[in-house]
Tab-separated table of C-alpha atoms in Angstrom:
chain	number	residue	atom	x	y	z
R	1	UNK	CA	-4.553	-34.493	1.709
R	2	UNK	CA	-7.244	-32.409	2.883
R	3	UNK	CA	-4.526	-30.067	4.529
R	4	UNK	CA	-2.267	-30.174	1.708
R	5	UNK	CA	-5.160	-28.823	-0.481
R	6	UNK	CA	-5.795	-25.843	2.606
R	7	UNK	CA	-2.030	-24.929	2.745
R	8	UNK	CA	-1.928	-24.428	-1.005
R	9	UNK	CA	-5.039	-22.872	-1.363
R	10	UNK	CA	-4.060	-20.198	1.531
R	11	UNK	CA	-0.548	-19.655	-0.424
R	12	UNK	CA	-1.777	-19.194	-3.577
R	13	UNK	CA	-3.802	-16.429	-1.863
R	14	UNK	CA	-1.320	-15.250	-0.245
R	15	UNK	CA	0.857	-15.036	-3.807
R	16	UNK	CA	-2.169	-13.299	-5.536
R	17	UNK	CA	-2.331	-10.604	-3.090
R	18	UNK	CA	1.208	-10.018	-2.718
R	19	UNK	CA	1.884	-9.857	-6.682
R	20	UNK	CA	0.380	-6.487	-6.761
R	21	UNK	CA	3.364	-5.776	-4.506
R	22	UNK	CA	5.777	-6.810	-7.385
R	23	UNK	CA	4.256	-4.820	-9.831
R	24	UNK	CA	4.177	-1.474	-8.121
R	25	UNK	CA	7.359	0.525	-8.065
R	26	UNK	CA	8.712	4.297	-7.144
R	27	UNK	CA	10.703	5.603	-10.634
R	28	UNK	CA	12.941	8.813	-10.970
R	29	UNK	CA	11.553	11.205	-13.609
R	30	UNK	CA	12.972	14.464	-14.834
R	31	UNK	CA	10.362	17.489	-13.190
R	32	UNK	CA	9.718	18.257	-16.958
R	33	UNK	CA	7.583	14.781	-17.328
R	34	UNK	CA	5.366	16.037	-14.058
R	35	UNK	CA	1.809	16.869	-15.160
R	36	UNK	CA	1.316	20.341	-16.089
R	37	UNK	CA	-0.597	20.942	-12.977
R	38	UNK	CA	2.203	19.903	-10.378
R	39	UNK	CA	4.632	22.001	-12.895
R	40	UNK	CA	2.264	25.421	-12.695
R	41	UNK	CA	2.102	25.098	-8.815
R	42	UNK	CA	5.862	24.942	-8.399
R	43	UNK	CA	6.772	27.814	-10.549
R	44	UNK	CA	3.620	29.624	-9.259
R	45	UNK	CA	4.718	28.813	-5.685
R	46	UNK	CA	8.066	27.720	-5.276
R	47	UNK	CA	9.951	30.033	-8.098
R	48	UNK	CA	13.451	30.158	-8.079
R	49	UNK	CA	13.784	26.858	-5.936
R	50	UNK	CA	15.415	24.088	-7.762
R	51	UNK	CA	13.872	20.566	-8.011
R	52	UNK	CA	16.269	17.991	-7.172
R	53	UNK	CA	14.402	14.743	-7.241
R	54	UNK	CA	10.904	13.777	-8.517
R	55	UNK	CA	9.275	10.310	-8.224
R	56	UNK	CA	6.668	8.893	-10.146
R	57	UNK	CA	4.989	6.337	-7.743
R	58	UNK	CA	3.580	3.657	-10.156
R	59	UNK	CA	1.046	1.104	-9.121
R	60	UNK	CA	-0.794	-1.149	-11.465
R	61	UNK	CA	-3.608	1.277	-12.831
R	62	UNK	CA	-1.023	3.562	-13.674
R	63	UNK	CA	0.497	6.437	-11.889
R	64	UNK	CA	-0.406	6.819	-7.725
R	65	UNK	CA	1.366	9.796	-7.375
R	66	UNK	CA	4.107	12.077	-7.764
R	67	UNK	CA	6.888	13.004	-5.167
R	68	UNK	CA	9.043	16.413	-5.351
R	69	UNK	CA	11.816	16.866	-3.629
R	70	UNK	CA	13.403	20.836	-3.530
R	71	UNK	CA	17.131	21.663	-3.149
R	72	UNK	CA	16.213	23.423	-0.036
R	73	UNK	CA	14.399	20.089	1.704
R	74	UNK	CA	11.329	20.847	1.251
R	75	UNK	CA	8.712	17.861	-0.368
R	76	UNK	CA	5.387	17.839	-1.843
R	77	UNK	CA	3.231	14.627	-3.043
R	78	UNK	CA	0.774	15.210	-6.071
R	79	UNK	CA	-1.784	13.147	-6.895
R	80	UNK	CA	-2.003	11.276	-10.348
R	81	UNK	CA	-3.330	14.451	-12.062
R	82	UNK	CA	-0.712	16.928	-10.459
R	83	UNK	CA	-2.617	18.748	-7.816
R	84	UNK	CA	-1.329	18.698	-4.651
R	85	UNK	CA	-2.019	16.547	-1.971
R	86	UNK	CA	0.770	17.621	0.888
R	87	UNK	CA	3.385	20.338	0.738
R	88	UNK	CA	6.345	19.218	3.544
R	89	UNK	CA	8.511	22.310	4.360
R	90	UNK	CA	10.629	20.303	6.928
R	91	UNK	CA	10.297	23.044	9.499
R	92	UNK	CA	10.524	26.039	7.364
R	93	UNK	CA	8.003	28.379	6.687
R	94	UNK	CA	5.842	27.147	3.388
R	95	UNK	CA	4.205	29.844	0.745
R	96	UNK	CA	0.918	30.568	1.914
R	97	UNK	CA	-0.329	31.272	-1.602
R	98	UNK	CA	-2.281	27.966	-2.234
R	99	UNK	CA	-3.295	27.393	1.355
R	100	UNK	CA	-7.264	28.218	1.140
R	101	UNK	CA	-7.542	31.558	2.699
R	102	UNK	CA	-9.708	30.862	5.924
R	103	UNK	CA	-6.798	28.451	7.433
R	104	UNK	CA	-4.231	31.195	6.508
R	105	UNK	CA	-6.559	33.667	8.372
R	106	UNK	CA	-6.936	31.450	11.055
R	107	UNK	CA	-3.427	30.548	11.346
R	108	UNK	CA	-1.772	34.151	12.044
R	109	UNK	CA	-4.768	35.221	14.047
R	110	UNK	CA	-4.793	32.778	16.727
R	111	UNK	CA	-1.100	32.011	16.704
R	112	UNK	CA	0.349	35.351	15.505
R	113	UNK	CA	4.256	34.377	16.324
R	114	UNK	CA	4.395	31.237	14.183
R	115	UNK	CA	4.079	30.030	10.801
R	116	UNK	CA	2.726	26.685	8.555
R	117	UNK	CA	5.553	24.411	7.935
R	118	UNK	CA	3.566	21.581	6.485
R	119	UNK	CA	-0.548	21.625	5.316
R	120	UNK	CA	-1.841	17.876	3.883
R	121	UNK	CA	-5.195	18.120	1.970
R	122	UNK	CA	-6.872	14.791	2.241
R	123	UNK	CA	-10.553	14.316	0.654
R	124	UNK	CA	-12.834	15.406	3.755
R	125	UNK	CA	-10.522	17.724	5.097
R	126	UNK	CA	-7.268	19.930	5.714
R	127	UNK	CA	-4.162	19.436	8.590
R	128	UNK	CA	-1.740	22.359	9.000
R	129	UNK	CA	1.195	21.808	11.461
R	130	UNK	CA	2.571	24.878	12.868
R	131	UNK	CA	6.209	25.885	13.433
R	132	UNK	CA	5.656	25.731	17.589
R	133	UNK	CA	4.222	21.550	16.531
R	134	UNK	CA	1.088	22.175	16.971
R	135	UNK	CA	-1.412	20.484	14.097
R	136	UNK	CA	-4.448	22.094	13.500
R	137	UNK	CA	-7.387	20.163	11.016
R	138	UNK	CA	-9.926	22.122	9.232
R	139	UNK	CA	-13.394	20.542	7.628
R	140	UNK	CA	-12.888	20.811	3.505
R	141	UNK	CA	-14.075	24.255	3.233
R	142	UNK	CA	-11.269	25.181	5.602
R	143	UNK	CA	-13.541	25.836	9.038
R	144	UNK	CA	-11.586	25.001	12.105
R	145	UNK	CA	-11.961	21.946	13.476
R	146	UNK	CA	-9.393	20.946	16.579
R	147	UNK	CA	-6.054	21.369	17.763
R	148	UNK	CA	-4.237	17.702	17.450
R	149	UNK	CA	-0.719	18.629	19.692
């Protein structure tokens, strides 16, 4: 009996925690229902370039994030509020425009015959991946940090 009463316990834990699972979900949305934020970067940024796809990622609390998919393959992911968190140029070159300036800088100087094809922004820091696959990571204010090949 003892067991019995271990073996439930453990899967209604098990239930509980996966529930959350059930209640999340990825939804299409038209780009017009993106925050204004994520709308003023791609029209500042990616002008002329068709959205094809956006996905509002849904959890529980409300909206994760958003996912934008361009005609030309490129993706970006905005947080809940519509700034950006990654911009994914899927090996072509990305607009340098919203990239702070010192990882630009950095960038061209020390690696003059590539480009950025891909720059994530996390909270403590910055990853730009280069067109010859090399990744570099800045600090948050955009000072180098290492080369991750």
């Amino acid at each position: 009996m003892k067991n019995v009463k271990k073996i439930t316990g453990v899967l209604m834990i098990l239930f509980l925690l996966s529930g959350g699972l059930f209640f999340a979900q990825d939804r299409a949305i038209n780009a017009n229902q993106l925050p204004k934020t994520a709308k003023t970067f791609l029209s500042s940024y990616f002008k002329g370039i068709p959205v094809s796809s956006a996905i509002e990622d849904r959890e529980i609390y409300g909206v994760d994030e958003y996912k934008v998919y361009l005609t030309n393959g490129m993706k970006m992911e905005f947080d809940s509020s519509g700034n950006w968190k990654e911009v994914d140029g899927k090996h072509q070159k990305i607009p340098y425009g919203f990239i702070p300036a010192s990882i630009r800088n950095y960038s061209t100087k020390n690696f003059p015959n590539t480009y950025i094809t891909k720059v994530e922004k996390k909270r403590w820091s910055y990853k730009a991946e280069l067109s010859n696959g090399l990744e570099l990571e800045f600090d948050r204010n955009g000072n180098f940090k290492r080369i991750d090949d």
